XYZ file of C-alpha atoms in Angstrom:
696
model
C -31.192 170.337 52.740
C -27.570 171.241 51.652
C -25.426 168.625 50.037
C -22.842 169.074 52.984
C -25.644 168.057 55.418
C -25.934 164.704 53.769
C -22.233 163.892 54.409
C -21.879 161.811 57.726
C -20.139 163.629 60.453
C -17.221 161.300 60.474
C -16.639 161.719 56.740
C -16.736 165.466 57.011
C -14.135 165.332 59.820
C -11.907 162.953 57.804
C -12.119 165.431 54.815
C -10.699 168.097 57.034
C -7.816 166.115 58.478
C -4.381 167.113 57.245
C -1.801 164.703 55.979
C 1.378 164.296 57.932
C 4.740 162.676 56.960
C 5.908 159.471 58.573
C 9.333 157.947 58.116
C 9.925 154.498 59.154
C 13.489 153.213 59.934
C 15.407 151.096 59.381
C 13.499 150.203 56.197
C 13.603 153.756 54.888
C 9.929 153.546 53.834
C 8.113 156.853 54.055
C 4.825 158.311 53.052
C 1.874 160.648 54.124
C -0.993 159.450 56.177
C -4.009 161.263 57.586
C -3.518 162.899 60.985
C -4.576 160.659 63.838
C -3.864 157.383 62.217
C -2.425 154.738 64.495
C 1.224 153.925 63.740
C 0.430 150.276 63.178
C -2.167 151.127 60.586
C 0.133 153.583 58.840
C 2.866 150.891 58.749
C 0.495 148.413 57.000
C -0.806 151.145 54.650
C 2.864 151.786 53.596
C 3.922 148.121 53.537
C 6.239 148.396 56.583
C 6.870 145.190 58.437
C 5.408 145.550 61.948
C 4.333 142.284 63.992
C 0.928 142.333 65.678
C -0.149 139.053 67.291
C -3.212 140.354 68.978
C -4.487 142.247 65.813
C -4.008 145.624 67.236
C -5.932 145.325 70.433
C -3.099 146.431 72.706
C -2.727 143.087 74.367
C 0.304 141.420 73.063
C 2.885 144.241 72.873
C 4.504 142.797 69.864
C 4.081 146.061 67.773
C 6.349 148.006 70.023
C 7.967 150.994 68.153
C 10.310 153.749 69.118
C 9.433 157.474 68.639
C 12.543 159.241 67.500
C 12.654 162.953 68.404
C 14.918 165.336 66.475
C 15.442 167.521 63.512
C 15.825 165.608 60.228
C 16.514 168.170 57.450
C 17.124 165.340 54.909
C 13.569 164.256 55.167
C 12.322 167.844 55.820
C 10.849 166.595 58.970
C 11.101 167.767 62.703
C 9.972 164.940 64.812
C 8.876 166.374 68.187
C 7.464 165.132 71.431
C 4.007 166.175 70.181
C 4.291 164.064 66.956
C 2.431 161.274 68.536
C -0.685 161.206 70.799
C -0.309 161.187 74.501
C 1.016 158.091 76.265
C -1.766 155.754 77.523
C -1.767 153.623 80.557
C -2.465 150.461 78.456
C 1.076 150.969 77.025
C 2.826 151.147 80.231
C 2.599 147.438 81.069
C 4.006 146.495 77.547
C 6.843 148.930 77.186
C 7.980 149.265 80.887
C 11.074 151.443 81.522
C 11.689 151.719 77.669
C 9.006 154.490 77.791
C 11.963 156.754 78.587
C 13.606 155.635 75.329
C 10.569 156.576 73.314
C 8.940 153.154 73.266
C 5.218 153.079 72.311
C 2.676 150.441 71.156
C 1.997 150.903 67.435
C -1.588 150.022 67.717
C -2.249 152.690 70.371
C 0.034 155.619 69.561
C -1.529 157.860 66.923
C 0.412 160.159 64.419
C -0.514 163.743 65.011
C 2.523 165.476 63.228
C 5.475 164.615 61.127
C 7.274 161.847 62.850
C 10.225 159.424 62.532
C 9.461 156.011 63.913
C 11.994 153.168 64.428
C 10.765 149.482 64.135
C 13.031 147.356 66.272
C 14.020 143.915 65.126
C 11.848 142.326 67.744
C 8.816 143.948 66.152
C 9.598 142.788 62.638
C 8.170 139.462 61.476
C 10.911 139.381 58.845
C 14.594 140.213 59.386
C 16.333 142.872 57.140
C 18.289 141.034 54.523
C 21.971 141.855 55.393
C 24.681 140.221 53.626
C 27.080 138.968 56.190
C 29.079 136.153 54.842
C 32.885 136.455 54.474
C 35.156 134.461 52.349
C 36.527 131.289 53.862
C 40.252 131.602 52.974
C 43.407 130.442 54.579
C 45.066 133.009 56.786
C 48.528 132.737 58.319
C 47.704 132.507 62.103
C 49.368 134.917 64.438
C 46.479 136.310 66.637
C 47.158 139.253 68.967
C 45.754 137.061 71.773
C 47.392 133.560 72.228
C 46.853 131.034 74.932
C 49.895 129.177 76.345
C 50.216 126.329 78.812
C 52.634 127.045 81.632
C 53.732 125.169 84.707
C 54.489 127.185 87.975
C 56.960 125.293 90.253
C 56.069 125.066 93.945
C 57.663 127.855 95.878
C 61.075 127.030 97.549
C 62.164 128.806 100.812
C 65.836 128.986 99.942
C 65.211 130.467 96.380
C 62.752 133.273 96.857
C 60.849 133.689 93.553
C 57.384 135.406 93.431
C 54.451 133.657 91.892
C 54.208 135.844 88.836
C 57.975 135.671 88.343
C 57.860 131.837 88.395
C 55.062 132.030 85.790
C 57.053 134.457 83.518
C 60.135 132.462 83.706
C 58.373 129.350 82.559
C 56.797 131.221 79.718
C 59.972 132.751 78.588
C 61.798 129.386 78.761
C 59.121 127.239 76.999
C 57.467 129.572 74.728
C 60.123 132.112 73.897
C 58.089 135.075 75.350
C 60.395 138.028 75.964
C 59.597 141.199 77.602
C 56.337 140.066 79.200
C 54.583 142.430 81.547
C 51.461 142.429 83.533
C 49.158 144.681 85.675
C 48.152 144.394 89.242
C 44.789 142.405 88.720
C 46.884 139.583 87.167
C 49.125 139.509 90.203
C 46.171 139.386 92.599
C 44.384 136.652 90.519
C 47.507 134.414 90.352
C 48.146 134.752 94.043
C 44.622 133.492 94.885
C 45.034 130.498 92.407
C 48.515 129.476 93.847
C 47.183 129.824 97.513
C 44.293 127.444 96.548
C 46.691 125.011 94.807
C 49.094 124.871 97.727
C 46.298 123.879 100.107
C 45.598 120.820 98.079
C 49.091 119.911 96.675
C 51.718 122.037 98.163
C 54.714 120.303 96.693
C 53.559 120.078 93.041
C 53.852 122.238 90.000
C 50.611 124.117 89.086
C 49.392 123.867 85.571
C 47.794 126.945 84.141
C 46.739 128.413 80.790
C 47.834 131.997 80.082
C 46.551 134.483 77.655
C 49.102 136.855 76.262
C 48.245 140.006 74.253
C 50.678 141.217 71.692
C 49.962 144.862 71.176
C 50.908 146.725 68.032
C 53.008 149.144 70.057
C 53.804 147.571 73.432
C 55.561 144.377 74.535
C 53.394 141.233 75.096
C 51.102 141.509 78.123
C 49.732 138.749 80.374
C 45.891 139.463 80.374
C 44.271 136.378 81.696
C 45.114 133.140 83.630
C 43.108 130.075 84.092
C 43.844 127.111 86.440
C 44.614 123.743 84.808
C 42.425 123.414 81.847
C 43.265 124.256 78.263
C 41.553 127.357 77.535
C 40.797 129.161 74.318
C 40.686 132.780 73.268
C 37.942 134.320 71.060
C 37.738 137.423 69.046
C 35.352 139.462 66.883
C 35.754 141.027 63.484
C 33.327 143.789 62.992
C 32.248 145.758 59.928
C 30.639 149.025 61.265
C 28.794 150.399 58.185
C 26.679 153.502 58.000
C 23.623 151.270 57.075
C 24.420 147.816 58.806
C 26.665 146.358 61.379
C 28.106 142.788 60.833
C 29.787 140.979 63.686
C 31.891 137.637 63.220
C 33.019 135.640 66.236
C 36.300 133.541 65.647
C 38.252 130.967 67.380
C 41.692 132.612 67.600
C 43.417 129.322 67.754
C 42.454 128.412 64.184
C 40.818 131.547 62.762
C 37.620 129.841 61.968
C 34.431 132.017 62.112
C 32.097 130.272 64.588
C 29.194 132.538 64.315
C 27.892 135.808 62.648
C 25.172 138.348 63.628
C 24.015 141.518 61.789
C 21.568 144.363 62.198
C 20.893 147.784 60.859
C 22.966 150.446 62.269
C 20.644 152.289 64.791
C 22.054 155.535 63.640
C 19.854 155.305 60.649
C 17.159 157.025 62.669
C 19.338 159.956 62.966
C 19.968 160.147 59.260
C 20.251 157.746 56.329
C 23.535 159.192 55.009
C 26.719 160.244 56.869
C 26.260 164.050 56.304
C 22.681 163.756 57.848
C 24.373 162.369 60.970
C 26.968 165.166 61.099
C 23.989 167.630 60.753
C 22.209 165.831 63.678
C 25.302 166.306 65.676
C 25.409 169.981 64.852
C 21.823 170.825 65.316
C 21.002 168.601 68.380
C 22.909 169.279 71.693
C 24.387 165.958 72.713
C 23.507 164.457 69.384
C 27.014 162.901 68.795
C 27.010 161.286 72.162
C 23.412 159.971 71.583
C 24.664 158.378 68.310
C 27.738 157.052 70.072
C 25.749 155.330 72.795
C 23.312 153.877 70.268
C 26.071 152.297 68.072
C 28.032 150.892 71.087
C 24.869 149.271 72.445
C 24.153 147.731 69.125
C 27.654 146.439 68.792
C 27.343 144.951 72.363
C 24.129 143.281 71.583
C 25.433 141.788 68.298
C 28.461 140.405 69.953
C 26.302 138.814 72.506
C 24.021 137.283 69.861
C 26.857 135.796 67.805
C 28.780 134.431 70.926
C 25.464 132.822 72.136
C 25.134 131.231 68.738
C 28.593 129.849 69.216
C 27.850 128.682 72.749
C 30.138 131.205 74.327
C 29.965 134.164 76.778
C 30.741 137.709 75.946
C 33.497 137.432 78.659
C 35.270 134.797 76.365
C 35.902 137.593 73.715
C 39.325 138.971 74.319
C 40.102 140.885 70.977
C 38.095 142.845 68.541
C 38.938 144.432 65.273
C 36.645 147.019 63.660
C 36.627 148.679 60.276
C 34.410 151.500 59.434
C 34.188 154.913 57.674
C 35.793 158.026 59.249
C 32.438 159.418 60.624
C 31.493 156.086 62.166
C 35.026 155.762 63.444
C 34.905 159.198 65.280
C 31.289 158.723 66.598
C 32.302 155.218 67.931
C 35.333 156.610 69.701
C 33.382 159.501 71.116
C 35.238 162.045 68.802
C 33.560 164.993 67.298
C 32.313 164.089 63.747
C 31.335 167.728 62.897
C 34.941 168.639 61.332
C 34.448 165.729 58.855
C 31.342 167.432 57.596
C 33.040 170.222 55.705
C 36.367 171.314 54.154
C 39.228 170.574 54.939
C 37.579 167.280 56.389
C 39.953 167.182 59.290
C 40.446 163.880 60.993
C 41.140 163.820 64.827
C 43.341 160.841 64.283
C 44.532 158.926 61.186
C 46.579 156.057 62.843
C 45.348 152.738 63.922
C 43.705 152.839 67.423
C 43.810 150.292 70.158
C 41.629 150.932 73.152
C 40.170 148.841 75.948
C 36.611 147.508 75.482
C 35.633 148.979 78.836
C 36.534 152.464 77.467
C 33.698 152.217 74.886
C 31.392 150.496 77.491
C 31.275 147.312 75.563
C 31.061 144.435 78.078
C 33.606 141.768 77.110
C 36.476 140.051 78.894
C 37.943 142.630 81.440
C 41.263 142.732 79.489
C 39.694 142.816 75.996
C 41.147 145.285 73.417
C 39.488 146.908 70.432
C 41.634 147.618 67.507
C 40.559 150.007 64.649
C 42.417 150.000 61.449
C 43.772 153.397 60.216
C 41.755 155.893 58.305
C 43.265 157.285 55.054
C 41.521 160.604 54.933
C 38.323 162.636 56.003
C 36.239 160.579 53.648
C 38.381 157.392 53.193
C 38.214 155.203 56.317
C 39.300 152.115 58.006
C 36.850 150.125 55.986
C 38.938 151.104 52.787
C 42.038 149.714 54.728
C 40.224 146.536 55.292
C 39.348 146.189 51.705
C 43.080 146.671 50.727
C 44.069 144.256 53.314
C 41.552 141.660 51.829
C 42.185 142.229 48.126
C 45.848 143.414 48.152
C 45.870 145.463 44.885
C 49.334 146.465 45.968
C 50.558 142.899 45.273
C 48.949 142.659 41.721
C 50.416 143.584 38.287
C 46.809 144.226 36.924
C 45.457 147.620 37.122
C 42.561 146.853 39.565
C 39.629 148.941 40.365
C 37.907 148.272 43.883
C 34.621 149.941 44.569
C 32.956 149.721 47.950
C 29.397 150.916 47.157
C 27.596 152.589 50.178
C 26.135 155.968 51.083
C 29.655 157.269 50.526
C 31.405 154.985 47.871
C 35.095 154.409 48.577
C 37.196 153.786 45.487
C 40.792 152.358 45.278
C 42.647 152.198 41.818
C 46.102 150.691 41.390
C 48.625 147.896 41.245
C 51.955 146.994 42.831
C 53.493 150.053 41.411
C 51.098 152.836 42.435
C 47.728 153.169 44.261
C 45.206 155.925 44.488
C 42.005 156.430 46.463
C 38.916 158.689 46.490
C 35.691 158.895 48.022
C 32.534 159.763 45.964
C 29.291 161.222 47.497
C 26.838 158.791 45.822
C 24.283 159.247 48.693
C 21.781 156.591 49.860
C 19.776 156.200 46.493
C 21.482 152.778 45.678
C 20.179 151.483 48.980
C 16.520 152.475 48.213
C 16.591 155.986 49.917
C 15.667 158.984 47.807
C 13.510 156.593 45.741
C 9.783 157.122 45.841
C 9.078 153.381 46.334
C 12.619 152.467 47.663
C 13.396 150.598 50.772
C 16.261 148.579 52.204
C 16.723 144.882 51.418
C 14.103 142.884 53.298
C 11.558 140.274 52.883
C 8.797 141.784 50.562
C 11.282 143.948 48.551
C 11.490 143.492 44.861
C 15.176 142.722 44.085
C 15.261 141.720 40.350
C 13.363 143.025 37.352
C 12.863 142.270 33.646
C 10.776 144.294 31.138
C 9.362 142.829 27.870
C 10.655 144.919 25.025
C 7.458 144.841 23.071
C 4.682 144.792 25.671
C 6.634 146.725 28.314
C 5.194 144.305 30.889
C 7.456 143.561 33.884
C 8.355 140.372 35.652
C 10.163 140.653 39.114
C 11.526 138.507 41.874
C 10.958 139.458 45.555
C 13.064 138.636 48.512
C 11.665 135.824 50.442
C 10.042 134.355 47.427
C 11.780 131.944 45.104
C 9.499 132.049 41.864
C 9.506 135.037 39.566
C 6.152 136.960 39.275
C 5.313 135.304 35.995
C 5.663 131.774 37.468
C 2.284 130.027 38.113
C 3.301 129.343 41.654
C 4.206 132.909 42.464
C 0.917 133.972 43.931
C 0.834 131.117 46.380
C 4.494 131.519 47.254
C 4.156 135.172 47.920
C 0.783 135.099 49.738
C 2.474 135.422 53.090
C 4.457 138.436 51.951
C 3.601 142.043 51.421
C 5.261 143.512 48.363
C 6.467 146.772 49.979
C 9.129 148.343 47.730
C 12.157 148.090 45.597
C 15.622 147.514 47.079
C 18.799 148.725 45.604
C 19.639 145.792 43.308
C 16.093 145.924 41.943
C 16.300 149.633 41.321
C 19.535 149.151 39.364
C 17.875 146.628 37.218
C 14.625 148.405 36.492
C 16.439 151.538 35.392
C 18.662 149.446 33.224
C 15.719 147.575 31.786
C 13.702 150.728 31.154
C 16.713 151.942 29.128
C 16.955 148.893 27.145
C 13.281 148.801 26.547
C 13.123 152.468 25.310
C 11.065 153.655 28.171
C 13.892 156.144 29.103
C 16.303 157.678 26.697
C 20.094 157.951 27.089
C 19.551 161.221 29.006
C 17.382 159.536 31.586
C 14.028 161.109 30.391
C 10.928 158.779 30.702
C 9.392 158.878 27.302
C 5.598 158.831 26.439
C 5.088 155.529 24.510
C 2.975 156.860 21.634
C 3.924 153.833 19.265
C 3.497 151.352 22.104
C 0.646 152.341 24.353
C 0.976 150.660 27.698
C -0.844 151.271 31.005
C 2.487 150.790 32.598
C 3.808 154.194 31.359
C 1.499 156.878 32.786
C 1.578 160.747 32.857
C 2.488 161.848 36.339
C 2.031 165.655 36.439
C 4.375 167.189 33.914
C 6.494 164.057 33.418
C 5.883 160.271 33.107
C 6.217 157.221 35.455
C 6.536 153.565 35.012
C 4.272 151.408 37.122
C 5.932 148.225 38.276
C 3.414 146.848 40.622
C -0.173 147.604 41.855
C -1.200 146.006 45.100
C -1.732 147.391 48.534
C 0.789 149.897 47.523
C 1.465 151.080 43.927
C 5.102 150.818 43.187
C 6.288 153.061 40.377
C 9.494 154.610 39.023
C 9.141 158.349 38.601
C 11.212 160.869 36.696
C 12.631 162.106 40.039
C 13.692 158.359 40.952
C 15.473 158.207 37.666
C 17.317 161.486 38.378
C 18.378 160.342 41.802
C 19.990 157.178 40.367
C 21.633 159.382 37.712
C 23.034 161.759 40.274
C 24.298 158.849 42.380
C 25.954 156.839 39.525
C 27.439 160.051 37.932
C 29.125 160.824 41.211
C 30.569 157.316 41.388
C 31.707 157.087 37.835
C 33.175 160.635 37.844
C 35.208 159.606 40.939
C 36.498 156.520 39.251
C 37.484 158.432 36.065
C 39.189 160.975 38.115
C 41.442 158.400 39.546
C 41.986 156.879 36.049
C 43.070 160.275 34.797
C 45.522 160.655 37.756
C 46.849 157.138 37.028
C 47.189 157.910 33.259
C 44.974 155.093 32.057
C 41.978 155.066 29.839
C 40.987 151.449 30.876
C 41.170 149.050 33.855
C 41.896 145.343 33.791
C 39.840 144.154 36.710
C 36.864 145.490 38.720
C 35.931 144.243 42.188
C 32.767 145.385 43.842
C 32.912 145.134 47.489
C 30.296 145.363 50.246
C 26.723 143.875 50.567
C 25.380 145.978 47.619
C 28.273 145.102 45.437
C 27.656 141.503 46.091
C 23.938 141.555 45.260
C 23.928 143.495 42.068
C 24.274 142.124 38.660
C 27.600 143.556 37.342
C 26.159 143.821 33.906
C 23.419 146.160 34.993
C 25.948 148.125 37.053
C 27.873 148.726 33.962
C 24.751 149.331 31.803
C 23.836 152.265 34.124
C 27.393 153.543 33.956
C 28.231 153.140 37.646
C 31.543 151.574 36.567
C 33.739 151.883 33.390
C 33.812 149.459 30.509
C 35.777 146.275 31.252
C 35.665 142.616 30.241
C 32.654 141.247 32.190
C 34.592 138.098 32.952
C 36.925 140.232 35.085
C 34.176 142.045 37.011
C 32.660 140.599 40.181
C 31.633 141.012 43.636
C 34.078 140.253 46.297
C 31.673 139.941 49.217
C 32.295 141.754 52.569
C 35.925 142.624 51.742
C 36.057 145.114 54.494
C 34.784 142.525 57.042
C 37.273 140.084 55.596
C 40.001 142.625 56.143
C 38.942 142.776 59.689
C 39.190 139.131 60.190
C 42.601 139.017 58.693
C 43.841 141.627 61.081
C 42.004 139.743 63.857
C 43.817 136.366 63.307
C 47.067 137.732 62.241
C 48.492 140.677 64.193
C 51.389 141.154 61.719
C 48.750 142.227 59.157
C 47.897 145.111 61.375
C 51.641 146.320 61.105
C 51.731 145.618 57.454
C 48.621 147.542 56.408
C 49.730 150.882 57.858
C 52.706 151.551 55.486
C 50.650 150.249 52.526
C 47.825 152.730 53.440
C 50.283 155.528 53.912
C 51.641 155.420 50.402
C 48.187 155.452 48.820
C 47.660 158.813 47.078
C 44.495 160.503 48.330
C 42.502 162.461 45.729
C 39.950 164.803 46.966
C 37.139 164.928 44.481
C 35.601 168.110 45.972
C 38.685 170.204 44.862
C 39.300 168.668 41.495
C 38.042 170.730 38.675
C 37.750 167.840 36.085
C 35.312 165.996 38.560
C 32.391 168.201 37.438
C 33.125 167.625 33.697
C 33.167 163.831 34.379
C 30.060 164.069 36.323
C 28.144 165.866 33.584
C 29.149 163.253 31.026
C 28.267 160.451 33.340
C 24.722 161.454 33.636
C 23.888 159.583 30.392
C 23.277 155.957 30.188
C 25.748 154.298 30.270
C 27.723 157.438 29.474
C 27.218 160.400 27.098
C 30.431 159.961 25.378
C 32.740 157.187 26.832
C 32.932 153.954 24.753
C 31.592 150.703 26.124
C 32.657 147.995 23.570
C 32.859 145.100 26.176
C 29.388 145.968 27.462
C 27.946 146.337 23.829
C 29.409 142.944 22.911
C 27.599 141.370 26.001
C 24.196 142.932 25.357
C 22.787 142.624 21.898
C 21.368 145.717 20.477
C 22.861 148.085 23.059
C 25.048 149.844 20.491
C 21.884 150.547 18.315
C 19.994 151.543 21.497
C 22.643 154.126 22.415
C 22.836 155.711 19.005
C 19.109 155.801 18.360
C 18.527 157.262 21.865
C 21.116 159.898 21.022
C 19.578 160.653 17.726
C 16.084 160.939 19.289
C 17.435 163.295 22.008
C 19.171 165.421 19.434
C 16.120 165.594 17.281
C 14.095 166.851 20.191
C 16.677 169.408 21.089
C 16.860 170.310 17.384
C 13.136 170.989 17.284
C 13.363 173.061 20.390
C 16.131 175.234 18.994
C 14.427 175.790 15.558
C 13.240 179.297 15.421
C 9.328 179.756 14.952
C 8.520 181.142 11.442
C-alpha cells in the first residue's frame, strides 16, 4: 500500500486546494485562505471583526457582508462575480433586496477566487475608531441660515398688499433685511397659511417664523416659513476624507455641536488611496458614478444618524458645509476625477461651490444648500482650506508648519507675510495599508508599542483595552478582544522603537541580533523580521513593512523641506499635526521617524480635526466663507512632482530620522539618540566598506 493511500480523502483534497487572496474593507486586513473557505471563517482566521450570533448556522443574518466586484490593481486582485460560491436560498430571507447590491451571508458564501469583501458597520461587533471630536471654541455667529420672527398684518381692502409683500415689508422694517427674494413654493406655502389664519382670526396679525438664507453670491432668500412658533434652523459640518467621513450637527442659533456621527468612507472598497479610485473610474465603466452614489448615500445616512441623536429630523437641516480633497470633491459633485490622476492635475472648478442638497440626492430640508470650500490645486483641496480657516497661519508671526496626514498629505507653511502649500504622496501606509499586519484603527488593533533595549521584548497597548500587555490584568481585560493587527499610531511607534533598540539601523535595515539573540528577531527569507505578537494571527514587522514606512515618511518630509527651501528657512517655529492620525500619534515618534523636521517639542502638537473645525466655522459664520477665498488665493502652490530638488530631499529623508539633517531638539529629548544615530551610521558605513573592499 502506497503512502498516498493512507492519506484520508479529505486531506488529499485539502492539499490540492489553491490559496486565494481576500481583502476585507474597511479594516484593510488581507491575506490568503484556501479555496472554498466560507467568508466568515476566513474573517476569523485573519482577525477581521464580523458578528455571528448563531455561530455560523445561517439563521441570524448578522454576518451579512458585501461582495465587491471590480478590478483592484493596487491589491493585484480582480474581484469577479465568480469569486464567491453561488447564491443559496437560505441567504435570500436574510439579505432580501440587498442581494442586488452584492449582499451575502458570510457563513454561507465560500471564497472561490480572489475577492474583495466589505464588512458593513451593522455586521461589526466593534465600531471603527474614528476620531470625530472638534475643538469647542468661540466663533462669531453669523450663520448663512437665520430664523426671524415676523408679523403679517391682516389684509386691508383699500390698501392692496400681497401676502408675501406684507411679510417682506415687516422683515425689512424690523430686521433690516434688504433685497429679500423668494421662489414660487414660498408664495404657495404662505398663501395656505394666511388663508387658514383668516378663517380663525380674520382681523389679527399673523405671527410667523421665517428662515432666510444668505448666499455667498446672491441676495438673502426666504427659504422657509413656519406658523406661530419660534423655530430653529440646524446645519451640518462635514469632513469628507478619503478614509473616513465625520458629520457634526449644529444649532445655527448658537453654533453648538449637538451630535456627531462618523463612518468609514464606502469608497475604500474601490481603492484605499485616491489614485486607486481614479484608476477604478478609468478601468470600470460607470465607476465614478458608482463611487458618487456610494458616498452621497453614506453622507445621508450619517446626517440622519447624527440628527436622530440630537432628536431632530433630517428635514430640520437647512445648511451643510463640506471640506474634502479634490478627488473626493469631484466625485461628490459628479465631476470626472480622471483629469486629477495625471499631469497637469486639472481641476474642473476651484472656486467655492454652493448647490442644493436635492442636486446631490441628499434628503434634507427642501431648501437646504450644500457649500463646499474652494480647492487650492489639483492635489490641495477644500480640506486644506478648512485647516487654514481653523488655524489661521496667515494671522501669525511665527513660521508655522501645518500637516494634515492622510493618504495624500497636505502641507501648509507660512505666517502673516507669506504662505505656501503642497501635497505629498504618502500613500496609505500610515493608516495601516501596505503593512503586512496593518489595519485601520479599530478595537483589537495595537496602537502603542515599547521595546526593551536589552531583551528586545515588546509591550503594547490595544484599542479597547486599558492595561498594557505587561500588566497582570491585561489577559482578563483583553479576553473579549481579538488582537488583529497594528494601526497607524502603533506602526509609527514600533518602527521608532526598533530603531532606538538597534533592531534596525539608520538606513532602515533590520539587523540580525548576533550579540543579543532573541526569538523576536527571525530570519524571513533573505531578510529579517521582528515578531510583535503571536496569537490567532502572528503579527510581525517585515523588511518590506519598514520600507513602506520609509517611502511614506520620506515623501512627507521631502514635501516639507521643499516648502522650507522655497520660503528660505532652515527651521520652523511651530508644527501642527491635523487630522485623526495627527491627533493620535506621539509627536516625539513622528519626529524620530523623520516625518517632520526638528523643532522644539513643546511647540509640536496635534490640533484635532482642523479641517472639520474649519467646516464648522464656515457653517456658523457665513463671513468666513467670503474671507477664506482671498486667503486661499494668495497661497503659493508648489507642485512636488515638477520640482527637481524633491527627489534629493526624498533620498536623504529615507534615513531615520534623516541621513544628514540635524535634529538637536529631538536628541535633547531622547537620551542616547545622538549616539544611536552616529553608531548606526558607523555600522552602516563599515558594512558598505567591507562590500567595497576588493577580494585579494
